[in-house]
Amino acid sequence: MNALTTTTKPNPMQTFIWLLKREYWEHRGGFFWAPLIAGGVVIAIALLSLIVAETTAARHGIQLGGMNLDTIAHNMTAEQVAQFNSGLTVGLMGLSIPIMITLAFVVFFYLLGALYDDRRDRSVLFWKSLPISDLDTVLSKVVAAVLLAPLLAIAATIVLHLAFLVLISGYAGLHQVNPLPLLWNPAQLVSLWLKLILLIPVNAVWALPTVGWLLLCSAFARSKPFLWAVAVPVALGAIMGFTHLLQQLSIPSAWYWKNIVGRILFGVVPGGWFDIGGNGAFSTLTNGDNVNIALDRFGLVNSLLSWNRILGALASPDLWIGAAAGAGLIVAAIWFRRRRVETSV
């Protein structure tokens, strides 16, 4: 009798994993296919560029960054090899930009519809009938936005890097040049990919104000959450600028647009924290000579990925103040989730 009447309580971790799987399968097009398609477009452009280069300059050898690969492979010193590897890192990061931009758009619009769409199609009653709390539902969407989607984007980035290196290696092989010494440096590649993965938590903390604001708009808005998300902070900034309210409080108007509008609308862009604390990516490049030196040594991108910059960002009050504000907005989104039903849409 006890065996028949005893009910098994659901495992909270299994429930949460199930919710994450639900988010993935419902948004697989954005989370999985969009980054891959963006990477495929980059490879297609690279392939066309090689074809054009081969047909227009086949007699001049392989050019990479303005340098002949034959000369590089046979005459480079250890210091020059290290410089070339730094340049390769810059190039690979540049190739990743379309995927990162795609990720930002996907996450932005995913969050806007995360709590609004199931009220619009009235499926919210079904989800509320399950033994799943609003807290778990909202947190699963937060994790999907700041961890799951970036992990899949980085996986697509790694595939893009490998495909590009294979493409360049094949082109080099056609010209009897061994690409292994310069292009295939396992330590360099693994270090780059590992840093990209380890940057996910930093990007996640930085993105919390945007995540919280978009989820709040998604939970609160009875219609057109995009207009609520964008028009409210922009209109508020315009009103304060017209009335000179910020100036009366001795606050520059630029502060509002950077620290309020920028944080709640553009925080999902990967690497937005590079410039926090006044020690931005370009702050050390104070004159033309320094710019030339930095670009010649490919130090800019490497400095962005340095551990010192990452630790400096983690120690910045700007990061954690924004994270606290984002957490408060997420709590507000959970509150509205409990009270908004399908009849309110």
Coordinates of C-alpha atoms in Angstrom, one line a residue, residues 149-293:
A149 CA 24.1 29.8 -26.5
P150 CA 27.7 31.1 -26.0
L151 CA 29.0 27.5 -25.7
L152 CA 27.4 26.6 -29.0
A153 CA 28.7 29.8 -30.6
I154 CA 32.2 29.0 -29.4
A155 CA 31.9 25.4 -30.8
A156 CA 30.9 27.0 -34.1
T157 CA 33.9 29.3 -33.8
I158 CA 36.3 26.4 -33.3
V159 CA 34.8 24.6 -36.3
L160 CA 35.3 27.9 -38.3
H161 CA 38.9 28.2 -37.2
L162 CA 39.7 24.6 -38.2
A163 CA 37.9 24.9 -41.5
F164 CA 39.8 28.1 -42.3
L165 CA 43.2 26.6 -41.4
V166 CA 42.4 23.5 -43.5
L167 CA 41.5 25.8 -46.4
I168 CA 44.7 27.8 -46.1
S169 CA 46.7 24.6 -45.6
G170 CA 45.2 23.2 -48.8
Y171 CA 46.1 26.4 -50.7
A172 CA 49.6 26.3 -49.3
G173 CA 49.9 22.6 -50.3
L174 CA 49.0 23.4 -53.9
H175 CA 52.1 25.7 -53.9
Q176 CA 54.4 23.1 -52.4
V177 CA 54.6 25.0 -49.1
N178 CA 54.4 23.1 -45.8
P179 CA 51.8 24.9 -43.6
L180 CA 52.4 22.9 -40.4
P181 CA 55.2 24.9 -38.8
L182 CA 53.3 28.2 -38.9
L183 CA 49.6 27.5 -39.2
W184 CA 49.2 24.5 -37.0
N185 CA 50.5 25.4 -33.6
P186 CA 48.5 23.3 -31.1
A187 CA 49.5 25.3 -28.0
Q188 CA 48.5 28.5 -29.6
L189 CA 45.1 27.2 -30.9
V190 CA 44.2 25.4 -27.7
S191 CA 45.2 28.5 -25.6
L192 CA 42.9 30.7 -27.8
W193 CA 40.0 28.3 -27.6
L194 CA 40.4 27.8 -23.8
K195 CA 40.4 31.5 -23.2
L196 CA 37.2 31.9 -25.3
I197 CA 35.6 29.2 -23.2
L198 CA 36.8 30.7 -19.9
L199 CA 35.5 34.1 -21.0
I200 CA 31.9 32.9 -21.0
P201 CA 31.4 33.4 -17.3
V202 CA 32.8 36.9 -17.5
N203 CA 30.6 37.7 -20.5
A204 CA 27.6 36.2 -18.6
V205 CA 28.1 38.4 -15.5
W206 CA 28.5 41.5 -17.7
A207 CA 25.3 40.6 -19.7
L208 CA 23.1 40.3 -16.6
P209 CA 21.7 43.9 -16.8
T210 CA 20.6 43.3 -20.4
V211 CA 19.3 39.8 -19.6
G212 CA 17.3 41.1 -16.7
W213 CA 15.9 44.1 -18.5
L214 CA 14.9 42.1 -21.6
L215 CA 13.3 39.3 -19.5
L216 CA 11.4 42.0 -17.5
C217 CA 10.1 43.5 -20.7
S218 CA 9.2 40.1 -21.9
A219 CA 7.3 39.3 -18.7
F220 CA 5.7 42.7 -18.3
A221 CA 4.7 43.8 -21.8
R222 CA 1.2 43.1 -22.9
S223 CA 2.3 43.7 -26.5
K224 CA 5.4 44.7 -28.5
P225 CA 8.1 44.0 -25.9
F226 CA 10.8 45.3 -28.3
L227 CA 9.3 48.8 -28.1
W228 CA 9.2 48.6 -24.3
A229 CA 12.8 47.4 -24.2
V230 CA 14.2 50.1 -26.5
A231 CA 11.9 53.0 -26.4
V232 CA 11.7 53.4 -22.6
P233 CA 15.5 53.9 -21.9
V234 CA 16.0 55.9 -25.1
A235 CA 13.0 58.2 -24.4
L236 CA 14.1 58.7 -20.8
G237 CA 17.5 59.7 -22.0
A238 CA 16.1 62.1 -24.5
I239 CA 13.8 63.7 -21.9
M240 CA 16.7 64.1 -19.4
G241 CA 18.8 65.5 -22.2
F242 CA 16.1 68.0 -23.2
T243 CA 15.5 69.1 -19.6
H244 CA 19.2 69.1 -18.7
L245 CA 18.3 67.0 -15.6
L246 CA 21.6 65.1 -15.6
Q247 CA 23.6 68.3 -15.9
Q248 CA 21.8 69.7 -12.9
L249 CA 23.0 66.7 -10.9
S250 CA 26.5 67.1 -12.3
I251 CA 26.2 63.9 -14.3
P252 CA 27.4 63.9 -17.9
S253 CA 24.7 62.8 -20.3
A254 CA 27.3 60.4 -21.9
W255 CA 27.3 58.6 -18.6
Y256 CA 23.6 57.7 -18.9
W257 CA 24.0 56.5 -22.5
K258 CA 27.0 54.4 -21.7
N259 CA 26.2 53.0 -18.3
I260 CA 22.5 52.7 -18.5
V261 CA 21.3 52.4 -22.1
G262 CA 24.5 50.6 -23.1
R263 CA 24.4 48.1 -20.3
I264 CA 20.7 47.2 -20.6
L265 CA 20.6 47.0 -24.4
F266 CA 24.1 45.9 -25.6
G267 CA 25.4 43.8 -22.7
V268 CA 24.9 40.6 -24.6
V269 CA 27.5 41.6 -27.1
P270 CA 30.6 39.4 -26.2
G271 CA 33.5 41.4 -24.8
G272 CA 31.6 44.5 -23.9
W273 CA 33.5 44.6 -20.6
F274 CA 36.9 45.1 -22.4
D275 CA 36.7 48.9 -21.8
I276 CA 35.4 49.0 -18.2
G277 CA 37.2 50.8 -15.4
G278 CA 38.7 53.4 -17.7
N279 CA 41.4 50.9 -18.8
G280 CA 39.9 50.0 -22.1
A281 CA 41.4 48.2 -25.0
F282 CA 42.5 51.4 -26.7
S283 CA 43.3 53.5 -23.6
T284 CA 47.0 52.7 -23.7
L285 CA 47.2 53.8 -27.4
T286 CA 47.6 57.5 -26.7
N287 CA 49.5 58.6 -29.8
G288 CA 50.2 57.6 -33.3
D289 CA 53.5 55.9 -32.5
N290 CA 51.9 53.7 -29.9
V291 CA 49.2 52.8 -32.3
N292 CA 51.7 51.7 -34.9
I293 CA 53.7 49.7 -32.4

